[in-house]
Short mmCIF file of C-alpha atoms in Angstrom, two decimals:
data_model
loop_
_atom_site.label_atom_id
_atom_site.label_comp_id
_atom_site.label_asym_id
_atom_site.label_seq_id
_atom_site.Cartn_x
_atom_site.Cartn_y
_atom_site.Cartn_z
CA UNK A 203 86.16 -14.14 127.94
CA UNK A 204 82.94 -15.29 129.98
CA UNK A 205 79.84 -16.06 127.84
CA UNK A 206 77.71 -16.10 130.68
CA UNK A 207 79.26 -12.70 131.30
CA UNK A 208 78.21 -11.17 128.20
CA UNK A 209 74.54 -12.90 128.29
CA UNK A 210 73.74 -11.82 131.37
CA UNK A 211 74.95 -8.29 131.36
CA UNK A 212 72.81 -7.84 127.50
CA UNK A 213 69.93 -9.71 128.96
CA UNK A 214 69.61 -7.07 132.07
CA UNK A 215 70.40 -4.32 129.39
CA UNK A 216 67.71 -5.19 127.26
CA UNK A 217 65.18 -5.14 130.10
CA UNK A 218 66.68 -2.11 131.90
CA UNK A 219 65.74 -3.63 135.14
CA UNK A 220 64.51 -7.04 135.81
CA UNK A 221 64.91 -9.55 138.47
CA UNK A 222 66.90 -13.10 137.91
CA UNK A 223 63.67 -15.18 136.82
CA UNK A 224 63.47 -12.62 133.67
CA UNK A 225 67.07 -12.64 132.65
CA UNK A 226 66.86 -16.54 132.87
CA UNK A 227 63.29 -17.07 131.14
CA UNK A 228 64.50 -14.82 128.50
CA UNK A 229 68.32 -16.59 128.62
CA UNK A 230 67.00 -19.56 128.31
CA UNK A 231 64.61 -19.20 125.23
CA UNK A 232 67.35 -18.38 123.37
CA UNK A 233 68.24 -22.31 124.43
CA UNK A 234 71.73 -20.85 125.89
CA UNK A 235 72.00 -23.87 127.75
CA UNK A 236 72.81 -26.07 124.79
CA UNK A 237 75.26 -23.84 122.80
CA UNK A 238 76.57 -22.15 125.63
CA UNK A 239 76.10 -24.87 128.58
CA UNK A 240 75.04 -21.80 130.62
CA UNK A 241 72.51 -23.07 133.39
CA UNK A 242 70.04 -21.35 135.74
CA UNK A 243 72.37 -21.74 138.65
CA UNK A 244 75.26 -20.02 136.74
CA UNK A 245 72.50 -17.22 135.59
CA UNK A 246 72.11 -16.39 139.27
CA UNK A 247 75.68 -16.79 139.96
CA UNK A 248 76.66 -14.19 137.46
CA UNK A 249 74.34 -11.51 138.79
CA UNK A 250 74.83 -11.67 142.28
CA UNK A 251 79.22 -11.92 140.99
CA UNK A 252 78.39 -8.96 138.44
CA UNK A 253 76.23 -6.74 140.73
CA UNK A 254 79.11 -7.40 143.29
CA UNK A 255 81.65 -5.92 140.94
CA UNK A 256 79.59 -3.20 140.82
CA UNK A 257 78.54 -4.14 136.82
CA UNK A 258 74.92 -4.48 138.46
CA UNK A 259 73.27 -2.25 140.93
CA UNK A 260 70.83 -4.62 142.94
CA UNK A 261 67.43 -3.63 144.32
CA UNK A 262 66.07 -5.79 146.88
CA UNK A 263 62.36 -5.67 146.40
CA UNK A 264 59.92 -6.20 148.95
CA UNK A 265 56.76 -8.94 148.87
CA UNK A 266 53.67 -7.22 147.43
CA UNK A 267 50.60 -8.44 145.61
CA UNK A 268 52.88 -8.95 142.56
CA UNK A 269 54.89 -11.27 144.27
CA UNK A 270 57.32 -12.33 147.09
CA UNK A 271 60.90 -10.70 147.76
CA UNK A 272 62.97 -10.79 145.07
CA UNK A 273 66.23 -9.01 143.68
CA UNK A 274 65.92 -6.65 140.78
CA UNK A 275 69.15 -5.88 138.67
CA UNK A 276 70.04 -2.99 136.58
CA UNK A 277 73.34 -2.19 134.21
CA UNK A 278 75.20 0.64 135.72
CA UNK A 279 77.97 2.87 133.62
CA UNK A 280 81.06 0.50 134.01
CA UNK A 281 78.25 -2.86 133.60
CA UNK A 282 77.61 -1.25 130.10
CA UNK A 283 81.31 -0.52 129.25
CA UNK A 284 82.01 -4.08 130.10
CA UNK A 285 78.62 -5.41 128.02
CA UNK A 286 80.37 -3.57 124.91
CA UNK A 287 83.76 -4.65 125.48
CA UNK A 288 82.62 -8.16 125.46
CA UNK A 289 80.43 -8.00 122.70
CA UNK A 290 83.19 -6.43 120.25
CA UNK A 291 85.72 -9.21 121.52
CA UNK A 292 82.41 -11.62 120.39
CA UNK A 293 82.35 -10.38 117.07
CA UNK A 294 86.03 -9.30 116.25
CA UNK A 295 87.69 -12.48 117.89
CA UNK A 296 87.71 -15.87 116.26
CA UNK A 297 88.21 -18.27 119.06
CA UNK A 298 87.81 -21.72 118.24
CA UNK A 299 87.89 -22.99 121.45
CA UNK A 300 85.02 -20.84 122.41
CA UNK A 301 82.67 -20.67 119.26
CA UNK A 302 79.36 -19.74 122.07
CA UNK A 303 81.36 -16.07 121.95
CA UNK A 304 79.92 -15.47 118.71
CA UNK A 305 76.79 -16.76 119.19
CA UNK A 306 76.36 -14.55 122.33
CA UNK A 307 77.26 -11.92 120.28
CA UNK A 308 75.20 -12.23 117.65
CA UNK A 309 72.82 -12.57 119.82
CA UNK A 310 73.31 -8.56 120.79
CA UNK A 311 74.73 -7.55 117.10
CA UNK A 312 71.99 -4.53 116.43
CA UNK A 313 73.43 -2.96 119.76
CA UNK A 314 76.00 -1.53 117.82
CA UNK A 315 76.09 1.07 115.47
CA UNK A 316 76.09 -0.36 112.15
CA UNK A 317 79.65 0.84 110.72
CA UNK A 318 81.29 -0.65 114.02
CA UNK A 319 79.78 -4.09 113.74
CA UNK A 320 81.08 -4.31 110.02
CA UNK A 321 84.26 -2.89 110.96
CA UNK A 322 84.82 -5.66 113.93
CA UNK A 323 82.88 -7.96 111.21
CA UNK A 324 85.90 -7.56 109.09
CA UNK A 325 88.72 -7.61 111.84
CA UNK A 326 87.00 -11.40 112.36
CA UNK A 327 88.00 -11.92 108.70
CA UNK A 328 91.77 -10.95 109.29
CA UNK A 329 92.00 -13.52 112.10
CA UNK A 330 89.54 -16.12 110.08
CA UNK A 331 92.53 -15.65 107.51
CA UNK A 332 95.34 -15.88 110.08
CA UNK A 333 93.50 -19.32 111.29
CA UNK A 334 93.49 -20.76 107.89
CA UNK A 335 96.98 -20.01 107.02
CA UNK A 336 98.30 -20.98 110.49
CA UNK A 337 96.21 -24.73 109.79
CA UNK A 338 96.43 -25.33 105.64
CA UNK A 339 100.37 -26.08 105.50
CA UNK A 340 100.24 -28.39 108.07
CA UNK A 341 97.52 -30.19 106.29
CA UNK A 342 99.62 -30.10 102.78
CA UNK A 343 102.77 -31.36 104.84
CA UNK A 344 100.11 -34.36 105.86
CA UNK A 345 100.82 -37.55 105.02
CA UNK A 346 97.88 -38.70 102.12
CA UNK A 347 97.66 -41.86 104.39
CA UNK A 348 97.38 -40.29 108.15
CA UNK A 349 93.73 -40.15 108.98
CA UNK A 350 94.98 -36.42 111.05
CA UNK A 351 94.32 -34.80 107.43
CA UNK A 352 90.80 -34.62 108.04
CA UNK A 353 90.91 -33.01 111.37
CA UNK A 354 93.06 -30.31 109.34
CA UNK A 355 90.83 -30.62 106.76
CA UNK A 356 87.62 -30.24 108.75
CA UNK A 357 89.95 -27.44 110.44
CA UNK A 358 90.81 -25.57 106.89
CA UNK A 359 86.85 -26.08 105.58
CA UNK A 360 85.48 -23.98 108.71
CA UNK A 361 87.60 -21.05 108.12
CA UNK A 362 86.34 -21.09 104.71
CA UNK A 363 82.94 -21.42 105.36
CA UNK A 364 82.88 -19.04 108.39
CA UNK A 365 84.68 -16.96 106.08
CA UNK A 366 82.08 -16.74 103.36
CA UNK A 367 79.28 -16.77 106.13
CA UNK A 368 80.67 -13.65 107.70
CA UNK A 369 81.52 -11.96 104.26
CA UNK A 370 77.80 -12.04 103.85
CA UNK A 371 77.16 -10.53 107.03
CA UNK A 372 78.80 -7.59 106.24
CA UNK A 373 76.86 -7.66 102.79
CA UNK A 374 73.55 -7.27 104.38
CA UNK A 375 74.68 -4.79 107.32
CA UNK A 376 76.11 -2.70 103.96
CA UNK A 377 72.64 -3.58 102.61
CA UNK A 378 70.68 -1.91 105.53
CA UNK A 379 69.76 -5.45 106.95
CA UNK A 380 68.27 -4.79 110.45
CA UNK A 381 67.87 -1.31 112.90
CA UNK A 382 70.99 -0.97 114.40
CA UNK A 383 71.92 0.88 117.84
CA UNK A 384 70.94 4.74 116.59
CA UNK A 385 69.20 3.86 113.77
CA UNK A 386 65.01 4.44 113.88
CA UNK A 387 62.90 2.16 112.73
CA UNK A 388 61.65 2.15 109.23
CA UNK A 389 57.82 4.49 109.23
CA UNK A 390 56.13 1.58 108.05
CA UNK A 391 57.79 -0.79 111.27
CA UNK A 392 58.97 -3.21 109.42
CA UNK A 393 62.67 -4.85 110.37
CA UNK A 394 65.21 -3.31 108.36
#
């Protein structure tokens, strides 16, 4: 699963249609080049690869008073279906070889309807579980001596504590924490 993918496909989605200085600006206040290692060149990249794959329809836009040429980009019907599919592999999936996946994800959480994100929530759980129980008896067949028992260890304590992180999650999505995709607003416009 692409990060970048994801990032750039929900950036462009939140704008509607913006050209590849506003998808990177907004990319990169989010500081996705440090937990994601995804760089302005690899922005551009990915939309010019995405609107190829027909993701992203492309507008070239002429020089005006606004500004010289430029390339707007908006999500089309399969860009969307691929924006979801990647963000519910973000949130359901634990890869720990690819821990920016959730980050992107949560990055895009309220653009699914609330009882989908807990339900992928707690399909992350199931394979949180399966990661601990695949690690924990190697770490009690450890020797006490072997300095490996900590990577185990280390290995073991992050399934717990992503475990109890995410169980939380859930909590305040059950809670009515934040407007999620077809919820309104609350009247008085505060976050949920």
């Amino acid at each position: 699963m692409s990060t970048t993918r994801l990032l750039v496909l929900g950036g462009v989605r939140r704008f509607g249609r913006a050209h590849g200085y506003e998808v990177r600006r907004e990319l990169m206040s989010w500081g996705s080049d440090e937990w994601a290692h995804v760089n302005p060149g690899s922005i551009y990249h990915a939309l010019k690869q995405l609107a190829k794959e027909g993701l992203l329809r492309a507008h070239e836009v002429e020089e005006s008073e606004a500004g010289p040429p430029h390339t707007d980009y908006e999500i089309t019907e399969a860009g969307r279906e691929e924006f979801l599919r990647l963000l519910r592999f973000a949130i359901s999936t634990v890869d720990i070889r690819h821990p920016e996946m959730l980050t992107a994800g949560l990055g895009f959480l309220t653009e699914l309807p609330r009882a989908e994100a807990i339900t992928l929530l707690r399909e992350r759980l199931d394979g949180l579980a399966g990661w601990r129980a695949s690690v924990s008896p190697h770490l009690d067949e450890q020797d006490p001596s072997d300095h490996l028992r900590e990577l185990l260890g280390y290995w073991v304590h992050s399934a717990e504590s992503a475990t109890t992180w995410t169980r939380g999650l859930i909590g305040r999505l059950e809670a009515g924490a934040y407007v999620m995709a077809g919820e309104a607003p609350p009247p008085d416009g505060t976050p949920g």
